[in-house]
């Protein structure tokens, strides 16, 4: 993401600051500014508490040295986490961010260790520069015990906040998925009624075609209803529903519709949100192939690329020549639902890119491979 304004760049960097990303596209100055703010805020807070609850007095040199020490610690923590991001694959970083006691230790012990190391390094550097013996608060038993107590309280508060945040996010995700699947279900009856009407129209003139169409319709309905009952489904299961839908449409359109569905065997074992592919295929047929006199071909291909699952739905229909069809506005809603479901479940790690030109339309779906799927994808 690239933005122009100062505030937009800063907001974008702030949203991503406490997440782990191997590839970062936010401005370096924005991350440095946030780190500087954190480095100045914490020493200021401790000095205020020391004045309010202790006998400490704040002098200009004391304040300056505290700020410098805070900056040293803040950039040390930032550097350590950035080094971890650069040396670890994104899949492992995603696994760490899933939560659990290992993630809690990771996000609590590293800052504590960096604070200890930062204090020691700052004291050594300051002593070397001023040619003085500079001690740290940790060299006394009282100072060390206070640091350990504050660290423990900070870790417990951090775990409690993280637990509440993840719980709220899980509830929001469930609500969003339920709302979007409800909207998808509202669109689905149009397809069901049209299919039943097509079967009815073929019973007398072409009973064999009607029987074949009814079989594909049953397979599609069975796969779709089964997917709606689950939080996620295998790509292989989703492709079965897509093949049944395409076969059903092929009977209705005859030779005007051709299709190819290809997927790597490892990709078929990965999981994704249910009913994510059919809106893309429907879009290709309704807006690309069906309005074209000679029809065309729909190709669906799924493969693994790095730590992502890629699904490409491509057609050679009308493309830019297609005219908006008012009777098919539900399909625009369906594509919007796909993007909203991706954002709700995966955030910026998932995307749907739609490219339309004179040669047709290409919809590229990109989803992160979940850590629990790593073994099956290997």
CSV table of C-alpha atoms in Angstrom, one decimal:
chain,number,residue,atom,x,y,z
A,1,UNK,CA,0.0,0.0,0.0
A,2,UNK,CA,1.3,3.4,-0.9
A,3,UNK,CA,-0.3,6.6,0.4
A,4,UNK,CA,0.7,10.3,-0.1
A,5,UNK,CA,-0.3,12.1,3.1
A,6,UNK,CA,1.7,12.2,6.3
A,7,UNK,CA,-1.3,11.1,8.5
A,8,UNK,CA,-2.3,8.3,6.2
A,9,UNK,CA,1.2,6.9,6.1
A,10,UNK,CA,1.4,7.1,9.9
A,11,UNK,CA,-2.0,5.4,10.4
A,12,UNK,CA,-1.1,2.6,8.0
A,13,UNK,CA,2.3,2.0,9.8
A,14,UNK,CA,0.5,2.1,13.2
A,15,UNK,CA,-2.0,-0.6,12.1
A,16,UNK,CA,0.9,-2.9,11.1
A,17,UNK,CA,3.4,-1.9,13.8
A,18,UNK,CA,2.6,-4.7,16.3
A,19,UNK,CA,2.2,-7.4,13.6
A,20,UNK,CA,4.9,-9.6,12.1
A,21,UNK,CA,5.5,-9.2,8.4
A,22,UNK,CA,8.5,-10.4,6.4
A,23,UNK,CA,7.8,-7.9,3.6
A,24,UNK,CA,6.9,-4.4,4.8
A,25,UNK,CA,5.6,-1.7,2.5
A,26,UNK,CA,5.0,1.0,5.1
A,27,UNK,CA,7.3,4.0,5.2
A,28,UNK,CA,10.5,3.6,7.2
A,29,UNK,CA,10.2,7.0,8.7
A,30,UNK,CA,6.7,6.2,10.0
A,31,UNK,CA,7.9,3.2,11.9
A,32,UNK,CA,10.9,5.1,13.2
A,33,UNK,CA,8.6,7.9,14.4
A,34,UNK,CA,6.3,5.4,16.2
A,35,UNK,CA,9.4,3.7,17.8
A,36,UNK,CA,10.7,7.1,18.9
A,37,UNK,CA,7.3,7.9,20.5
A,38,UNK,CA,7.3,4.7,22.4
A,39,UNK,CA,11.0,5.2,23.5
A,40,UNK,CA,10.1,8.6,24.9
A,41,UNK,CA,6.7,7.7,26.4
A,42,UNK,CA,7.8,4.9,28.8
A,43,UNK,CA,10.7,6.7,30.5
A,44,UNK,CA,8.5,9.8,30.9
A,45,UNK,CA,5.8,7.6,32.5
A,46,UNK,CA,8.2,6.0,34.9
A,47,UNK,CA,9.6,9.3,35.9
A,48,UNK,CA,6.1,10.7,36.6
A,49,UNK,CA,5.3,7.6,38.8
A,50,UNK,CA,8.6,8.1,40.6
A,51,UNK,CA,7.8,11.7,41.4
A,52,UNK,CA,4.2,10.9,42.5
A,53,UNK,CA,5.0,7.9,44.6
A,54,UNK,CA,8.6,8.3,45.6
A,55,UNK,CA,11.1,10.9,46.6
A,56,UNK,CA,12.8,11.3,43.2
A,57,UNK,CA,13.2,14.7,41.6
A,58,UNK,CA,13.4,15.3,37.9
A,59,UNK,CA,16.3,17.3,36.5
A,60,UNK,CA,17.1,18.2,33.0
A,61,UNK,CA,20.1,15.8,32.8
A,62,UNK,CA,18.1,13.1,34.4
A,63,UNK,CA,15.2,13.5,32.0
A,64,UNK,CA,17.6,13.6,29.0
A,65,UNK,CA,19.5,10.5,30.0
A,66,UNK,CA,16.2,8.7,30.7
A,67,UNK,CA,14.9,9.6,27.2
A,68,UNK,CA,18.2,8.5,25.6
A,69,UNK,CA,18.0,5.2,27.5
A,70,UNK,CA,14.4,4.7,26.4
A,71,UNK,CA,15.2,5.4,22.8
A,72,UNK,CA,18.1,2.9,22.9
A,73,UNK,CA,15.8,0.2,24.4
A,74,UNK,CA,12.9,1.0,22.0
A,75,UNK,CA,15.1,0.7,18.8
A,76,UNK,CA,16.9,-2.4,20.2
A,77,UNK,CA,13.5,-4.1,20.6
A,78,UNK,CA,12.4,-2.9,17.1
A,79,UNK,CA,15.7,-4.2,15.6
A,80,UNK,CA,15.4,-7.6,17.2
A,81,UNK,CA,11.9,-8.1,16.0
A,82,UNK,CA,12.8,-6.9,12.5
A,83,UNK,CA,15.7,-9.3,12.4
A,84,UNK,CA,13.3,-12.2,13.4
A,85,UNK,CA,11.0,-11.1,10.6
A,86,UNK,CA,13.8,-11.1,8.0
A,87,UNK,CA,15.1,-14.5,9.0
A,88,UNK,CA,11.9,-16.4,9.4
A,89,UNK,CA,9.4,-17.5,6.8
A,90,UNK,CA,6.0,-15.7,6.8
A,91,UNK,CA,4.2,-19.0,7.7
A,92,UNK,CA,6.2,-19.2,10.9
A,93,UNK,CA,5.5,-15.6,11.7
A,94,UNK,CA,1.8,-16.2,11.1
A,95,UNK,CA,1.9,-19.2,13.4
A,96,UNK,CA,3.4,-17.1,16.2
A,97,UNK,CA,0.6,-14.6,15.8
A,98,UNK,CA,-2.1,-17.2,16.2
A,99,UNK,CA,-1.8,-16.9,20.0
A,100,UNK,CA,-1.1,-19.5,22.7
A,101,UNK,CA,1.5,-19.7,25.5
A,102,UNK,CA,4.4,-19.8,23.0
A,103,UNK,CA,3.3,-16.6,21.4
A,104,UNK,CA,2.9,-15.1,24.9
A,105,UNK,CA,6.5,-16.0,25.8
A,106,UNK,CA,7.7,-14.7,22.5
A,107,UNK,CA,6.1,-11.3,22.8
A,108,UNK,CA,6.9,-10.9,26.5
A,109,UNK,CA,10.4,-12.3,27.0
A,110,UNK,CA,12.0,-10.6,24.1
A,111,UNK,CA,11.1,-7.1,25.3
A,112,UNK,CA,12.2,-7.9,28.9
A,113,UNK,CA,15.5,-9.2,27.6
A,114,UNK,CA,16.0,-6.2,25.4
A,115,UNK,CA,15.2,-3.8,28.3
A,116,UNK,CA,17.9,-5.5,30.4
A,117,UNK,CA,20.4,-5.5,27.6
A,118,UNK,CA,19.5,-1.9,26.6
A,119,UNK,CA,20.1,-0.6,30.1
A,120,UNK,CA,23.5,-2.3,30.3
A,121,UNK,CA,24.6,-1.2,26.9
A,122,UNK,CA,23.4,2.4,27.6
A,123,UNK,CA,25.2,2.5,30.9
A,124,UNK,CA,28.4,1.2,29.4
A,125,UNK,CA,28.3,3.6,26.5
A,126,UNK,CA,27.5,6.6,28.7
A,127,UNK,CA,30.3,5.6,31.1
A,128,UNK,CA,32.8,5.3,28.3
A,129,UNK,CA,31.7,8.7,26.8
A,130,UNK,CA,31.8,10.6,30.1
A,131,UNK,CA,34.7,8.6,31.6
A,132,UNK,CA,32.7,7.8,34.6
A,133,UNK,CA,31.4,4.8,36.4
A,134,UNK,CA,27.7,4.7,35.5
A,135,UNK,CA,25.5,2.2,37.4
A,136,UNK,CA,22.1,1.0,36.4
A,137,UNK,CA,19.0,0.7,38.7
A,138,UNK,CA,19.3,-3.1,38.3
A,139,UNK,CA,22.5,-3.3,40.2
A,140,UNK,CA,20.7,-3.0,43.5
A,141,UNK,CA,18.5,-5.7,45.0
A,142,UNK,CA,15.6,-3.2,45.3
A,143,UNK,CA,16.0,-2.0,41.7
A,144,UNK,CA,16.1,-5.5,40.3
A,145,UNK,CA,13.1,-6.7,42.3
A,146,UNK,CA,11.1,-3.6,41.2
A,147,UNK,CA,12.0,-4.3,37.6
A,148,UNK,CA,11.0,-7.9,37.8
A,149,UNK,CA,7.7,-7.0,39.5
A,150,UNK,CA,6.9,-4.4,36.9
A,151,UNK,CA,7.9,-6.8,34.1
A,152,UNK,CA,5.6,-9.5,35.6
A,153,UNK,CA,2.7,-7.2,35.9
A,154,UNK,CA,3.3,-5.9,32.4
A,155,UNK,CA,3.3,-9.4,31.0
A,156,UNK,CA,0.1,-10.4,32.8
A,157,UNK,CA,-1.7,-7.2,31.6
A,158,UNK,CA,-0.4,-7.8,28.1
A,159,UNK,CA,-1.7,-11.4,28.1
A,160,UNK,CA,-5.1,-10.3,29.5
A,161,UNK,CA,-5.4,-7.6,26.8
A,162,UNK,CA,-4.3,-10.0,24.0
A,163,UNK,CA,-6.8,-12.6,25.2
A,164,UNK,CA,-9.7,-10.1,25.2
A,165,UNK,CA,-8.7,-8.7,21.8
A,166,UNK,CA,-8.5,-12.1,20.2
A,167,UNK,CA,-11.8,-13.1,21.8
A,168,UNK,CA,-13.4,-10.0,20.4
A,169,UNK,CA,-11.9,-10.5,17.0
A,170,UNK,CA,-13.2,-14.1,16.9
A,171,UNK,CA,-16.7,-13.0,17.7
A,172,UNK,CA,-16.5,-10.2,15.1
A,173,UNK,CA,-15.3,-12.7,12.5
A,174,UNK,CA,-18.2,-15.1,13.3
A,175,UNK,CA,-20.7,-12.3,13.0
A,176,UNK,CA,-19.2,-11.0,9.7
A,177,UNK,CA,-19.1,-14.6,8.3
A,178,UNK,CA,-22.7,-15.2,9.3
A,179,UNK,CA,-23.8,-11.9,7.8
A,180,UNK,CA,-22.0,-12.4,4.5
A,181,UNK,CA,-23.0,-16.0,4.2
A,182,UNK,CA,-26.6,-14.9,4.7
A,183,UNK,CA,-26.2,-12.4,1.9
A,184,UNK,CA,-24.7,-15.2,-0.3
A,185,UNK,CA,-27.7,-17.4,0.6
A,186,UNK,CA,-30.0,-14.6,-0.6
A,187,UNK,CA,-28.3,-14.6,-4.0
A,188,UNK,CA,-28.3,-18.4,-4.3
A,189,UNK,CA,-32.1,-18.9,-4.7
A,190,UNK,CA,-32.0,-17.1,-8.1
A,191,UNK,CA,-29.6,-19.8,-9.4
A,192,UNK,CA,-31.7,-22.6,-7.8
A,193,UNK,CA,-35.0,-21.4,-9.3
A,194,UNK,CA,-33.4,-20.9,-12.7
A,195,UNK,CA,-31.9,-24.4,-12.6
A,196,UNK,CA,-35.2,-26.1,-11.6
A,197,UNK,CA,-37.0,-24.2,-14.4
A,198,UNK,CA,-34.4,-25.4,-16.9
A,199,UNK,CA,-34.8,-29.0,-15.7
A,200,UNK,CA,-38.6,-28.6,-16.0
A,201,UNK,CA,-38.3,-27.3,-19.5
A,202,UNK,CA,-36.2,-30.3,-20.6
A,203,UNK,CA,-38.3,-33.1,-19.1
A,204,UNK,CA,-40.5,-33.6,-22.2
A,205,UNK,CA,-38.3,-32.6,-25.2
A,206,UNK,CA,-35.0,-34.0,-23.8
A,207,UNK,CA,-35.5,-36.3,-20.8
A,208,UNK,CA,-31.8,-37.5,-20.8
A,209,UNK,CA,-30.5,-34.0,-20.6
A,210,UNK,CA,-33.0,-33.2,-17.9
A,211,UNK,CA,-31.8,-36.2,-15.9
A,212,UNK,CA,-28.2,-35.3,-16.3
A,213,UNK,CA,-29.0,-31.7,-15.3
A,214,UNK,CA,-30.8,-32.9,-12.2
A,215,UNK,CA,-27.9,-35.1,-11.2
A,216,UNK,CA,-25.4,-32.2,-11.5
A,217,UNK,CA,-27.9,-29.9,-9.7
A,218,UNK,CA,-28.1,-32.4,-6.8
A,219,UNK,CA,-24.3,-32.8,-6.6
A,220,UNK,CA,-23.9,-29.0,-6.5
A,221,UNK,CA,-26.6,-28.5,-3.9
A,222,UNK,CA,-25.2,-31.3,-1.7
A,223,UNK,CA,-21.6,-29.8,-1.9
A,224,UNK,CA,-22.9,-26.3,-1.3
A,225,UNK,CA,-25.1,-27.1,1.7
A,226,UNK,CA,-22.3,-29.2,3.3
A,227,UNK,CA,-19.9,-26.3,2.9
A,228,UNK,CA,-22.3,-23.9,4.6
A,229,UNK,CA,-22.3,-26.0,7.7
A,230,UNK,CA,-18.5,-25.6,8.2
A,231,UNK,CA,-16.2,-22.7,9.1
A,232,UNK,CA,-13.9,-23.8,6.3
A,233,UNK,CA,-13.7,-26.5,3.7
A,234,UNK,CA,-11.1,-28.2,1.6
A,235,UNK,CA,-10.3,-26.7,-1.8
A,236,UNK,CA,-11.0,-30.1,-3.3
A,237,UNK,CA,-14.5,-30.0,-1.9
A,238,UNK,CA,-15.0,-26.5,-3.2
A,239,UNK,CA,-13.8,-27.5,-6.7
A,240,UNK,CA,-16.3,-30.4,-6.7
A,241,UNK,CA,-19.2,-27.9,-6.2
A,242,UNK,CA,-17.7,-25.6,-9.0
A,243,UNK,CA,-17.4,-28.6,-11.4
A,244,UNK,CA,-21.1,-29.5,-10.7
A,245,UNK,CA,-22.1,-25.9,-11.3
A,246,UNK,CA,-20.2,-25.6,-14.6
A,247,UNK,CA,-21.5,-29.0,-15.8
A,248,UNK,CA,-25.0,-27.8,-15.0
A,249,UNK,CA,-24.5,-24.5,-16.9
A,250,UNK,CA,-22.9,-26.4,-19.8
A,251,UNK,CA,-26.1,-28.4,-20.2
A,252,UNK,CA,-28.1,-25.2,-20.3
A,253,UNK,CA,-25.8,-23.4,-22.7
A,254,UNK,CA,-24.6,-26.4,-24.8
A,255,UNK,CA,-21.5,-25.9,-26.9
A,256,UNK,CA,-21.4,-22.2,-26.1
A,257,UNK,CA,-19.7,-23.1,-22.7
A,258,UNK,CA,-16.5,-24.9,-22.3
A,259,UNK,CA,-14.6,-25.2,-19.0
A,260,UNK,CA,-11.3,-26.6,-17.5
A,261,UNK,CA,-10.7,-27.0,-13.8
A,262,UNK,CA,-7.1,-27.8,-12.7
A,263,UNK,CA,-5.5,-27.9,-9.3
A,264,UNK,CA,-2.3,-29.2,-7.8
A,265,UNK,CA,-2.9,-32.2,-5.6
A,266,UNK,CA,-1.3,-30.5,-2.6
A,267,UNK,CA,-3.5,-27.4,-3.1
A,268,UNK,CA,-6.7,-29.4,-3.0
A,269,UNK,CA,-5.8,-30.4,0.6
A,270,UNK,CA,-5.7,-26.8,1.8
A,271,UNK,CA,-8.7,-25.1,3.5
A,272,UNK,CA,-10.5,-21.9,2.6
A,273,UNK,CA,-13.8,-20.2,3.5
A,274,UNK,CA,-16.8,-22.0,2.0
A,275,UNK,CA,-18.5,-20.8,-1.2
A,276,UNK,CA,-15.6,-18.5,-2.1
A,277,UNK,CA,-15.1,-19.7,-5.7
A,278,UNK,CA,-18.6,-20.0,-7.1
A,279,UNK,CA,-19.2,-16.2,-7.2
A,280,UNK,CA,-16.1,-15.8,-9.4
A,281,UNK,CA,-17.2,-18.5,-11.8
A,282,UNK,CA,-20.7,-17.1,-11.9
A,283,UNK,CA,-19.3,-13.7,-12.7
A,284,UNK,CA,-17.2,-15.2,-15.6
A,285,UNK,CA,-20.3,-16.9,-17.1
A,286,UNK,CA,-22.9,-14.2,-16.6
A,287,UNK,CA,-20.9,-11.2,-17.6
A,288,UNK,CA,-18.4,-12.8,-20.0
A,289,UNK,CA,-19.5,-16.0,-21.7
A,290,UNK,CA,-23.4,-15.9,-21.7
A,291,UNK,CA,-23.7,-12.5,-23.5
A,292,UNK,CA,-21.2,-13.6,-26.1
A,293,UNK,CA,-22.9,-15.1,-29.2
A,294,UNK,CA,-20.3,-17.8,-29.8
A,295,UNK,CA,-19.8,-18.4,-26.1
A,296,UNK,CA,-16.4,-19.1,-24.7
A,297,UNK,CA,-14.3,-21.0,-22.1
A,298,UNK,CA,-13.9,-20.7,-18.4
A,299,UNK,CA,-10.6,-21.9,-16.9
A,300,UNK,CA,-10.0,-22.3,-13.2
A,301,UNK,CA,-6.5,-23.1,-11.9
A,302,UNK,CA,-5.3,-23.5,-8.3
A,303,UNK,CA,-1.7,-23.8,-7.2
A,304,UNK,CA,0.7,-23.1,-4.2
A,305,UNK,CA,3.0,-20.2,-4.5
A,306,UNK,CA,5.3,-19.7,-1.6
A,307,UNK,CA,3.1,-19.4,1.5
A,308,UNK,CA,0.0,-18.6,-0.4
A,309,UNK,CA,-2.8,-20.5,-2.2
A,310,UNK,CA,-3.5,-19.0,-5.6
A,311,UNK,CA,-6.8,-19.5,-7.5
A,312,UNK,CA,-7.2,-18.0,-11.0
A,313,UNK,CA,-10.6,-17.9,-12.7
A,314,UNK,CA,-10.2,-16.7,-16.3
A,315,UNK,CA,-12.7,-16.4,-19.2
A,316,UNK,CA,-12.4,-15.3,-22.8
A,317,UNK,CA,-15.7,-13.6,-22.9
A,318,UNK,CA,-16.7,-10.1,-23.8
A,319,UNK,CA,-14.4,-8.4,-21.3
A,320,UNK,CA,-14.5,-4.6,-21.7
A,321,UNK,CA,-17.2,-5.0,-24.4
A,322,UNK,CA,-19.7,-6.4,-21.9
A,323,UNK,CA,-22.6,-4.1,-21.0
A,324,UNK,CA,-23.9,-3.8,-17.4
A,325,UNK,CA,-26.9,-6.1,-16.9
A,326,UNK,CA,-29.3,-4.8,-14.4
A,327,UNK,CA,-30.9,-8.1,-13.8
A,328,UNK,CA,-27.6,-9.5,-12.5
A,329,UNK,CA,-26.8,-7.0,-9.9
A,330,UNK,CA,-26.6,-9.7,-7.3
A,331,UNK,CA,-23.3,-10.9,-8.8
A,332,UNK,CA,-21.7,-7.5,-8.0
A,333,UNK,CA,-22.9,-8.0,-4.4
A,334,UNK,CA,-21.4,-11.5,-4.4
A,335,UNK,CA,-17.9,-10.3,-5.5
A,336,UNK,CA,-18.1,-7.6,-2.8
A,337,UNK,CA,-18.9,-10.3,-0.3
A,338,UNK,CA,-15.9,-12.3,-1.3
A,339,UNK,CA,-13.6,-9.3,-0.6
A,340,UNK,CA,-15.3,-8.6,2.7
A,341,UNK,CA,-15.0,-12.2,3.8
A,342,UNK,CA,-11.3,-12.2,2.9
A,343,UNK,CA,-10.7,-9.0,4.8
A,344,UNK,CA,-12.6,-10.2,7.8
A,345,UNK,CA,-10.7,-13.5,8.1
A,346,UNK,CA,-7.2,-12.7,6.7
A,347,UNK,CA,-6.9,-9.0,6.6
A,348,UNK,CA,-4.2,-7.7,4.2
A,349,UNK,CA,-2.8,-11.2,3.8
A,350,UNK,CA,-5.6,-12.2,1.4
A,351,UNK,CA,-6.7,-10.4,-1.8
A,352,UNK,CA,-9.0,-10.6,-4.8
A,353,UNK,CA,-7.7,-8.9,-7.9
A,354,UNK,CA,-10.1,-8.5,-10.9
A,355,UNK,CA,-8.6,-7.6,-14.3
A,356,UNK,CA,-10.8,-6.9,-17.3
A,357,UNK,CA,-9.5,-6.3,-20.8
A,358,UNK,CA,-10.6,-7.0,-24.4
A,359,UNK,CA,-9.6,-10.7,-24.0
A,360,UNK,CA,-11.9,-11.4,-21.2
A,361,UNK,CA,-11.7,-11.2,-17.4
A,362,UNK,CA,-9.2,-12.6,-14.9
A,363,UNK,CA,-9.9,-13.0,-11.2
A,364,UNK,CA,-6.9,-13.9,-9.0
A,365,UNK,CA,-7.6,-15.0,-5.5
A,366,UNK,CA,-4.7,-15.2,-3.0
A,367,UNK,CA,-5.0,-16.7,0.4
A,368,UNK,CA,-2.4,-17.3,3.1
A,369,UNK,CA,-1.7,-21.0,3.8
A,370,UNK,CA,-2.7,-21.6,7.4
A,371,UNK,CA,0.0,-23.1,9.8
A,372,UNK,CA,-2.1,-26.2,10.4
A,373,UNK,CA,-2.2,-26.8,6.6
A,374,UNK,CA,1.6,-26.7,6.2
A,375,UNK,CA,2.1,-30.4,6.6
A,376,UNK,CA,-0.5,-31.3,4.0
A,377,UNK,CA,0.9,-28.7,1.5
A,378,UNK,CA,4.5,-30.1,1.8
